[in-house]
Coordinates of C-alpha atoms and ligand atoms in Angstrom, one line a residue:
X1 CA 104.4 102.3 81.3
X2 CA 107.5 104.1 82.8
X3 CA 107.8 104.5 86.9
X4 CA 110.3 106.6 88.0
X5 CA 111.3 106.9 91.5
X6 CA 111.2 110.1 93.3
X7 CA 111.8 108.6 96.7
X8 CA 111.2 105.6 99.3
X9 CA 113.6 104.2 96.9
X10 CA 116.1 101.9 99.5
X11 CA 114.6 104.4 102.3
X12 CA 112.0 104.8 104.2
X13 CA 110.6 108.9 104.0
X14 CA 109.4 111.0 101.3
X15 CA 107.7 108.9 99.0
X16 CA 106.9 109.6 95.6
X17 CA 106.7 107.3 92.3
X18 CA 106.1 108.7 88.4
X19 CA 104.4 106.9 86.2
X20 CA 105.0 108.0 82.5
X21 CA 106.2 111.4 83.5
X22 CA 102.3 112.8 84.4
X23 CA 100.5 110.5 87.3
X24 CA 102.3 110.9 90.9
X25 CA 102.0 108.3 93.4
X26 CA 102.3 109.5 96.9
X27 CA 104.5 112.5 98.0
X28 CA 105.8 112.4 101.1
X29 CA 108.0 114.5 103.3
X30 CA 111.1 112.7 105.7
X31 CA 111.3 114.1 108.8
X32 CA 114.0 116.2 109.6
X33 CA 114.8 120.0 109.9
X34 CA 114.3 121.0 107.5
X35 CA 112.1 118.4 106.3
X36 CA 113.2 116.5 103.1
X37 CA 111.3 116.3 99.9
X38 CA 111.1 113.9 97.0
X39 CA 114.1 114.4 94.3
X40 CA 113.3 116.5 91.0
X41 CA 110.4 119.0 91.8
X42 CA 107.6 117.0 89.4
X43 CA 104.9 118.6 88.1
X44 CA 102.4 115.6 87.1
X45 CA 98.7 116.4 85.7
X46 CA 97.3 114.0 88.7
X47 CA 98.0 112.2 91.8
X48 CA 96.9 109.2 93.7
X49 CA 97.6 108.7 97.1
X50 CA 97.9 105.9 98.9
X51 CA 97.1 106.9 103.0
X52 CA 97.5 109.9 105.6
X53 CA 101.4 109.3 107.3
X54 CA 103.0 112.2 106.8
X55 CA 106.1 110.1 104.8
X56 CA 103.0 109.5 101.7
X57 CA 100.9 112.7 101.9
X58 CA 103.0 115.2 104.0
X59 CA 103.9 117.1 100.9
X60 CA 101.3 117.0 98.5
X61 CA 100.2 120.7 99.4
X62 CA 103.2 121.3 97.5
X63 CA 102.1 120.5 94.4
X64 CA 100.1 123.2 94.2
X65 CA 102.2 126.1 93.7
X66 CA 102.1 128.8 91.6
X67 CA 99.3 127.4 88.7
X68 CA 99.6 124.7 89.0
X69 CA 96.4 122.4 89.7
X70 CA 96.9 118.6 89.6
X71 CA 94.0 116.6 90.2
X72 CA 94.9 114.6 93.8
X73 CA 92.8 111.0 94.2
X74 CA 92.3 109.4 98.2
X75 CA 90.1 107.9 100.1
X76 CA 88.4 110.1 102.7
X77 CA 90.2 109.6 105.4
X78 CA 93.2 110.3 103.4
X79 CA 91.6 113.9 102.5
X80 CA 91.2 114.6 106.5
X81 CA 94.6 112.9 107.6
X82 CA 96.4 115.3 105.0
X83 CA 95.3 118.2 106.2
X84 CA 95.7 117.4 110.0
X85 CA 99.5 116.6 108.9
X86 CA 99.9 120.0 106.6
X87 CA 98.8 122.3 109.5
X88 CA 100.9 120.2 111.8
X89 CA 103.9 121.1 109.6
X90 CA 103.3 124.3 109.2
X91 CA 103.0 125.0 112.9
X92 CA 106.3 123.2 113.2
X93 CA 107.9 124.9 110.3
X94 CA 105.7 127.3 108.3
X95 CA 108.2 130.3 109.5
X96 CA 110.7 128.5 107.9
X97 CA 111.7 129.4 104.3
X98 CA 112.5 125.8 103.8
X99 CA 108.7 124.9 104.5
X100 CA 107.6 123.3 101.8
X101 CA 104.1 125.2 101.2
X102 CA 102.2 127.6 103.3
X103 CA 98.7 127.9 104.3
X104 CA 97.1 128.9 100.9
X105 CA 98.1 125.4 99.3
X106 CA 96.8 123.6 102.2
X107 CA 93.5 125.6 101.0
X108 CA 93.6 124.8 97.7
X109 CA 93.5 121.1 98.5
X110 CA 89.7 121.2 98.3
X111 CA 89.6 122.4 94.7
X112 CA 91.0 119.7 93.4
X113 CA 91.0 116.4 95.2
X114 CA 88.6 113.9 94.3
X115 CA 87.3 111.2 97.1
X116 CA 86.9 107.3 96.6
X117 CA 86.1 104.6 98.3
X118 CA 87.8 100.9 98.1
X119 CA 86.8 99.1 95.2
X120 CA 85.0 101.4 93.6
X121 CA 87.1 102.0 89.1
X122 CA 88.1 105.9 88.2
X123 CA 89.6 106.8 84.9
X124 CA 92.2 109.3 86.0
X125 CA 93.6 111.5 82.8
X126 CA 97.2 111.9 82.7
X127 CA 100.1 112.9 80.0
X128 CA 97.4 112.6 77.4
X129 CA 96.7 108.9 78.6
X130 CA 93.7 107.5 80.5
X131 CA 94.5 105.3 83.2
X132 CA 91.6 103.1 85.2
X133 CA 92.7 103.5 89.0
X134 CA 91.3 101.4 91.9
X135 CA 91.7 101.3 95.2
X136 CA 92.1 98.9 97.7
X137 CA 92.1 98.2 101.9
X138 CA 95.7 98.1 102.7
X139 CA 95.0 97.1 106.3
X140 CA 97.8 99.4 107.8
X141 CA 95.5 102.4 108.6
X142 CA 92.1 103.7 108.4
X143 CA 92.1 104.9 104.7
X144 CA 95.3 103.1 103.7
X145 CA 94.7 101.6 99.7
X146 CA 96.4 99.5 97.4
X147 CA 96.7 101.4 94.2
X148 CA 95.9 99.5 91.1
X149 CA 96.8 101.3 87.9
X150 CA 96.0 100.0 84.5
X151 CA 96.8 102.4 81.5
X152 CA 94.7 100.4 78.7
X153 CA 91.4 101.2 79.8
X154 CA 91.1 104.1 77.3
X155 CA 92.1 102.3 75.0
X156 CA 89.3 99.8 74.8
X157 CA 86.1 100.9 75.3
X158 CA 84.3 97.1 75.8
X159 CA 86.7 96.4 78.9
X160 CA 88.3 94.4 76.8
X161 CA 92.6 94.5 77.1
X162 CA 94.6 95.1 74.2
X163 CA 98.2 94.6 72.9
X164 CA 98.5 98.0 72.0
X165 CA 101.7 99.8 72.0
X166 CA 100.4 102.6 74.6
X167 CA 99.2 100.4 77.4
X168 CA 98.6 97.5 78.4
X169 CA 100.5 97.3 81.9
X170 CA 98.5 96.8 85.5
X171 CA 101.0 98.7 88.3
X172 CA 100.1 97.6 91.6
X173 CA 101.4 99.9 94.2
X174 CA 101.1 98.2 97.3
X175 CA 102.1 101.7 99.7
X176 CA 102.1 100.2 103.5
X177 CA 99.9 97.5 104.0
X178 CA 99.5 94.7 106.7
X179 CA 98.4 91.5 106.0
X180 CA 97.2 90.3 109.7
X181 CA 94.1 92.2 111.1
X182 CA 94.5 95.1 113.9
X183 CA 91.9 96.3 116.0
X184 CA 91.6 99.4 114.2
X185 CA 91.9 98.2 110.9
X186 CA 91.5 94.6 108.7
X187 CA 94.2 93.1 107.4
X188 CA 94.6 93.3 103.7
X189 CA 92.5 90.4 101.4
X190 CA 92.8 92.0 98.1
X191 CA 94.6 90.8 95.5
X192 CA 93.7 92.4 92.0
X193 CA 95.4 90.6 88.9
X194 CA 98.9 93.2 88.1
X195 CA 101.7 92.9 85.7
X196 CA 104.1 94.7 88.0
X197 CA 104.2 95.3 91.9
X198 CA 105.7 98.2 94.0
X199 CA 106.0 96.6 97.3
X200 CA 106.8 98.0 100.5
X201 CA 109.2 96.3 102.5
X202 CA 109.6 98.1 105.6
X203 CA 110.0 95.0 107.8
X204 CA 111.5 92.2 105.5
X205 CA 113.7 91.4 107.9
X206 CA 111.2 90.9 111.1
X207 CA 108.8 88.4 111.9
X208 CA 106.3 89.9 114.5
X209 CA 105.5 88.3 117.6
X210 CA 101.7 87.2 117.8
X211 CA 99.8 90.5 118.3
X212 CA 97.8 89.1 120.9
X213 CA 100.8 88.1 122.7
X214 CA 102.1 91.4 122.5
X215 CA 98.8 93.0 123.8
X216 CA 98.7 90.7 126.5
X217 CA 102.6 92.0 127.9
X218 CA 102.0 95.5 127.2
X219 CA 98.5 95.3 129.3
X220 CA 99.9 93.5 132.3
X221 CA 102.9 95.7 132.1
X222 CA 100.4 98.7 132.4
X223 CA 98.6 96.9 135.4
X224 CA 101.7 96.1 137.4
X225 CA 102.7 99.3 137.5
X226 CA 100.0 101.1 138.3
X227 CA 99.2 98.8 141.2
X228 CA 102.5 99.3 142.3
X229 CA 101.9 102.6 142.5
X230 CA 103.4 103.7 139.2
X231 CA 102.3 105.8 136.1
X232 CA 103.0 104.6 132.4
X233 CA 103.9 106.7 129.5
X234 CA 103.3 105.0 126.0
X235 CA 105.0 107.5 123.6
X236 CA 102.4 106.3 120.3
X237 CA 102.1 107.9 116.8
X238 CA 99.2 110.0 116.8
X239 CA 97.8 108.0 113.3
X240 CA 96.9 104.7 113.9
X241 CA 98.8 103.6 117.1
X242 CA 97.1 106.0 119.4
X243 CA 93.5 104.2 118.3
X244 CA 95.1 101.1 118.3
X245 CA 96.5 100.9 121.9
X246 CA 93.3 102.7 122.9
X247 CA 91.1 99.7 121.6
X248 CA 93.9 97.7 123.2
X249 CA 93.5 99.6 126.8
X250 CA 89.6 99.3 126.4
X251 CA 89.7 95.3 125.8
X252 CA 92.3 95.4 129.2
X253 CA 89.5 97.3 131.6
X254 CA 92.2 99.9 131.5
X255 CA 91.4 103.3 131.1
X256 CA 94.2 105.8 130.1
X257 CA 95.0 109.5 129.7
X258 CA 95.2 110.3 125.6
X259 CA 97.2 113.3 124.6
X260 CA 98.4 114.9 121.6
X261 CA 97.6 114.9 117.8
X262 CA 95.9 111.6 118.4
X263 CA 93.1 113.1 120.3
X264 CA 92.0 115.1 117.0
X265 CA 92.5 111.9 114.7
X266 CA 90.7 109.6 116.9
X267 CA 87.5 112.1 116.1
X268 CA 88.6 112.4 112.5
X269 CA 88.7 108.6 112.1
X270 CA 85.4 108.0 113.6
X271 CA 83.3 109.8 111.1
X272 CA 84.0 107.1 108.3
X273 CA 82.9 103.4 110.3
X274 CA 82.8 101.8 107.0
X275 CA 87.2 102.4 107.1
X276 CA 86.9 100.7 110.5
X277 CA 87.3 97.0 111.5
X278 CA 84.9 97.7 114.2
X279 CA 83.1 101.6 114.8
X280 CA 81.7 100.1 117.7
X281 CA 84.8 99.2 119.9
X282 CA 86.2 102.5 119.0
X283 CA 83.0 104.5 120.6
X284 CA 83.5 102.5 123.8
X285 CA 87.5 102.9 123.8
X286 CA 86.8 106.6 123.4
X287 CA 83.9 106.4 126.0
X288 CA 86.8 104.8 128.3
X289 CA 89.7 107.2 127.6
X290 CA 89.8 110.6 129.1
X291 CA 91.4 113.3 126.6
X292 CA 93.7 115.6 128.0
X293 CA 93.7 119.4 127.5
X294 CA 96.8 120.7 129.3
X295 CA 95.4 123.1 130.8
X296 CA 96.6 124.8 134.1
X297 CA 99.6 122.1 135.0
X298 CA 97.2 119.0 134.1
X299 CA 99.9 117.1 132.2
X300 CA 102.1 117.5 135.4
X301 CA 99.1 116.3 137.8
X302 CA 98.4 113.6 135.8
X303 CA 102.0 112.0 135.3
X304 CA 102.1 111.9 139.5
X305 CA 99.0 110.2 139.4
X306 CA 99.3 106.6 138.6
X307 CA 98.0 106.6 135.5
X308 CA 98.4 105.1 131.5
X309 CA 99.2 108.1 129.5
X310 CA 99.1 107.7 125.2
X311 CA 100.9 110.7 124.2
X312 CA 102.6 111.5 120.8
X313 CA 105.1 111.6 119.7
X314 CA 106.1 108.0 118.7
X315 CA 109.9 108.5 118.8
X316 CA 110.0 111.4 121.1
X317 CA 110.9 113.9 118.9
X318 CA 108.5 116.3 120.3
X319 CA 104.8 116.9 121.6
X320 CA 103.3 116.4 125.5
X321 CA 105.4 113.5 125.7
X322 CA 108.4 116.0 126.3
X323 CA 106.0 117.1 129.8
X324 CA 105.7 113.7 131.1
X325 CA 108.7 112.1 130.8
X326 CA 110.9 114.4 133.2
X327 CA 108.3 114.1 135.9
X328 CA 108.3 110.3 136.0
X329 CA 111.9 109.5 134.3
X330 CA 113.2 109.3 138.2
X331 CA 111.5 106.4 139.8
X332 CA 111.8 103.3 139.0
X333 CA 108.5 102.2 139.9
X334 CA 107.0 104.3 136.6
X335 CA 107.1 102.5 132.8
X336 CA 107.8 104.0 129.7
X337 CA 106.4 101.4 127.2
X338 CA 107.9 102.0 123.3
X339 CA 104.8 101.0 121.1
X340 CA 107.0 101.2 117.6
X341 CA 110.1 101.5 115.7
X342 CA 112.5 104.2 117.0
X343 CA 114.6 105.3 113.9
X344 CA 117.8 105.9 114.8
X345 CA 119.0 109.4 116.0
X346 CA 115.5 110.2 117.7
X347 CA 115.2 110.5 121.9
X348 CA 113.2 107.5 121.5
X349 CA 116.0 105.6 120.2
X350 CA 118.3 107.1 122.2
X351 CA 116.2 105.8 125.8
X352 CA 115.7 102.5 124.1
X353 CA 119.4 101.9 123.3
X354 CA 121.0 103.9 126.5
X355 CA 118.4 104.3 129.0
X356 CA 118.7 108.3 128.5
X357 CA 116.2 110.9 127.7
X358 CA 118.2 113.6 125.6
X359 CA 115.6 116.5 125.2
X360 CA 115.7 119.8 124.5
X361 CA 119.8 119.5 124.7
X362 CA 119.6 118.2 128.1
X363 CA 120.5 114.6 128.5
X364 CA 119.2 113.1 132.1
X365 CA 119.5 109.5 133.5
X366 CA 116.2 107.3 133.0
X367 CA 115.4 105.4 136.2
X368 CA 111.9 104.8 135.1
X369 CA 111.4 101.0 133.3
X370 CA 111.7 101.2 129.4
X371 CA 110.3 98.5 127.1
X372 CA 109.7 97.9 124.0
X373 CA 106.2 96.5 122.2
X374 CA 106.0 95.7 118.5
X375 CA 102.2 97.1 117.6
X376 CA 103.6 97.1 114.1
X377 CA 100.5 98.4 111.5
X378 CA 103.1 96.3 108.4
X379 CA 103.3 93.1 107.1
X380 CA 106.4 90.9 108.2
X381 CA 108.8 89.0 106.3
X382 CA 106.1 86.1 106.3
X383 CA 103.4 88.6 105.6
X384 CA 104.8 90.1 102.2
X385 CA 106.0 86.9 101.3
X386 CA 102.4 85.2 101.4
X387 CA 101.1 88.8 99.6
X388 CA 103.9 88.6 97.0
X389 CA 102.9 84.3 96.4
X390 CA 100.0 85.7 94.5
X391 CA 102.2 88.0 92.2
X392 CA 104.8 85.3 91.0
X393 CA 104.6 86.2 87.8
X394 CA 104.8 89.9 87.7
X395 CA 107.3 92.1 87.8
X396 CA 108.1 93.1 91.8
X397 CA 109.6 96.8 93.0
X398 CA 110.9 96.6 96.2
X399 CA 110.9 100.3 97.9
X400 CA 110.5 101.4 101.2
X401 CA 112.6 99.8 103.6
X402 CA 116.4 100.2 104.7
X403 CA 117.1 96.9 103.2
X404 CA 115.1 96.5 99.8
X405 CA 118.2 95.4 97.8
X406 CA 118.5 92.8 100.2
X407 CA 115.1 91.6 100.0
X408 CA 114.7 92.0 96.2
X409 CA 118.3 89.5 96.0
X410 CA 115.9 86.7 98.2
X411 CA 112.8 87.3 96.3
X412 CA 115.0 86.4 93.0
X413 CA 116.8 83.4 94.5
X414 CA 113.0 82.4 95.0
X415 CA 111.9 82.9 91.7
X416 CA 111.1 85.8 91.0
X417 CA 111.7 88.9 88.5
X418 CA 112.4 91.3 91.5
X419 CA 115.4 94.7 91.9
X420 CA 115.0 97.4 94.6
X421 CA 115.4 100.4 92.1
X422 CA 117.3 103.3 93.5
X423 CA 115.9 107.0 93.8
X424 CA 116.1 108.7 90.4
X425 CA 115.8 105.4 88.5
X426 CA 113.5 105.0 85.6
X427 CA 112.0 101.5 84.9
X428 CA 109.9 100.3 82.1
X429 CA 107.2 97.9 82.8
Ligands
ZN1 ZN1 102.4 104.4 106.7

């Protein structure tokens, strides 16, 4: 077996992996403007995905150009997510020449994708080979798989594996994965035998402070400022973190605002429980949460109103959060809680590092408190490392992360037979 990678290669954004030239893994957009695509344009025969963030999925409706009609494997909520994220980018940049598809791909998506659940074997046919594919709970969102890909299943038709010189590799793809549990999601337990691992490694360099911990300060922030008279904007991710710090808000008595994308994925999530660590708690933190419509100056009412508003976007970048922030930025009695990473270059950043809000091209003076909460949905340094303990033997891929070389170097001073390839590399397993 042959992987080439097409990007998340010593980045995180856009990722995409080849295996033997014919079966894609992921295919992700980075965002920018114009957004950036995978290197090299492939045109594989199938494609597994591993969950709905837009750096995976956001430009698999590009695949299906012209005539051509790959066969695209994901879990349900993976189906759903991607198309949420493609009409999001084409309202964002579909006018654009540089968009990478345009509606009528985003339609096609139903004539070829196929839906599985975890741990449930399909033979995927690729490049003339047959490869058994599995998937497995990630624990990073709901959806999110491990992709286990072993090319000598058509090979040997007892089950039985064989030295032949076609196949006889097991690729684990890890995409993101967490290995503690969330509220939203499980933690990741699976650990299928594999010859080689693709392994994430977004944050090898952090250990995360005990979740509950972080709940705890990010609740009590949220009810000392509202009973100081205060409102509180948590700028979240509309996938994942906006359920998560909803299920969070519920457990606190707290009862917030929601706004944004997250308003539509929190209803696209709860039609598959059995992706959920618990449908129950997520009916009551819906039950609890008032979704807002932005109709007729609400957004404007609201942020005056001593209240917890979950908004998108994450970093900033764009969304209702742009309608809250000016009206509470000035008083110092109001909160602006950061519930993830702010890459660097985005307003969230910017206010985390400098205390400014720079949108629009206007750059005002933050009086409002800013902090920062680590609601991370990846596994820490300890976290890969106890994942990797059960893979000492196989071959490890770090991608994903700003610092994969880095990480590879320890893994190999440990032991292992570990490199962080770069993108356009071609490694033989
Ligand atoms: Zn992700």
């Amino acid at each position: 077996m042959e992987v080439e990678f097409l990007g998340g290669a010593r980045e995180v954004g856009r990722s995409a992996v080849l295996v033997d030239d014919a079966l894609l893994l992921d295919y992700g957009l980075l965002t920018a403007d114009p957004p950036q695509y995978p290197v090299r344009d492939p045109e594989p025969d199938a494609v597994v995905v591993s969950h709905g963030h837009l750096d995976h999925v956001g430009a698999v409706p590009a695949l299906l150009k012209g005539d051509r009609r790959p066969a695209i494997h994901w879990t349900p909520p993976t189906a759903d997510l991607a198309r949420t994220l493609a009409r999001d980018t084409l309202k964002l940049h579909g006018n654009s020449p540089l968009c990478p598809f345009s509606a009528e791909h985003v339609a096609r998506l139903g004539e070829v994708e196929h839906r599985h659940g975890y741990g449930e074997p399909f033979v995927v046919s690729a490049g003339g080979t047959d490869y058994e594919v599995t998937l497995f709970n990630a624990g990073h969102i709901p959806g999110s798989a491990h992709v286990l890909i072993d090319d000598s299943v058509g090979r040997s038709p007892t089950g039985d594996r064989t030295q032949s010189d076609n196949g006889d590799t097991r690729l684990l793809y890890t995409g993101d994965f967490h290995t503690d549990d969330q509220r939203l999601v499980a933690g990741t337990t699976a650990r299928p035998d594999a010859d080689a691992v693709i392994c994430e490694a977004t944050y090898a360099d952090v250990t995360h402070e005990d979740r509950r911990a972080v709940e705890d300060r990010w609740a009590e922030r949220v009810k000392t400022t509202i009973w100081e008279g205060g409102t509180v904007v948590a700028p979240a991710f509309a996938i994942g973190r906006t359920q998560e710090l909803m299920l969070v808000a519920e457990a606190n008595g707290l009862t917030p605002y929601v706004d944004g994308m997250g308003v539509e994925v929190t209803r696209l999530v709860r039609q598959y429980p059995e992706f959920l660590r618990d449908p129950e708690a997520l009916r009551r933190a819906k039950g609890a949460a008032r979704f807002v419509t932005g109709r007729d100056g609400q957004r404007e009412r609201i942020a005056r109103d001593n209240e917890l508003i979950v908004t998108t976007s994450g970093m900033l970048a764009g969304g209702p959060v742009h309608s809250y922030l000016p009206e509470i930025r000035g008083s110092p009695t109001n909160a602006v809680t950061l519930t993830g990473y702010q890459v660097e270059g985005t307003p969230g950043r910017e206010l985390q590092d400098h205390g400014r809000l720079a949108i629009n091209g206007t750059v005002r003076p933050v009086s409002a408190r800013v902090d920062s909460y680590d609601f991370s949905a990846h596994a820490d340094r300890g976290g890969l490392e106890s994942f990797l303990s059960d893979y000492e033997d196989a071959r490890v891929l770090v991608n994903h992360g700003d610092r994969c070389e880095a990480f590879a170097g320890d893994l190999r001073a440990d032991g292992y037979a570990a490199s962080a390839p770069a993108i356009g590399d071609r490694v033989e397993l």
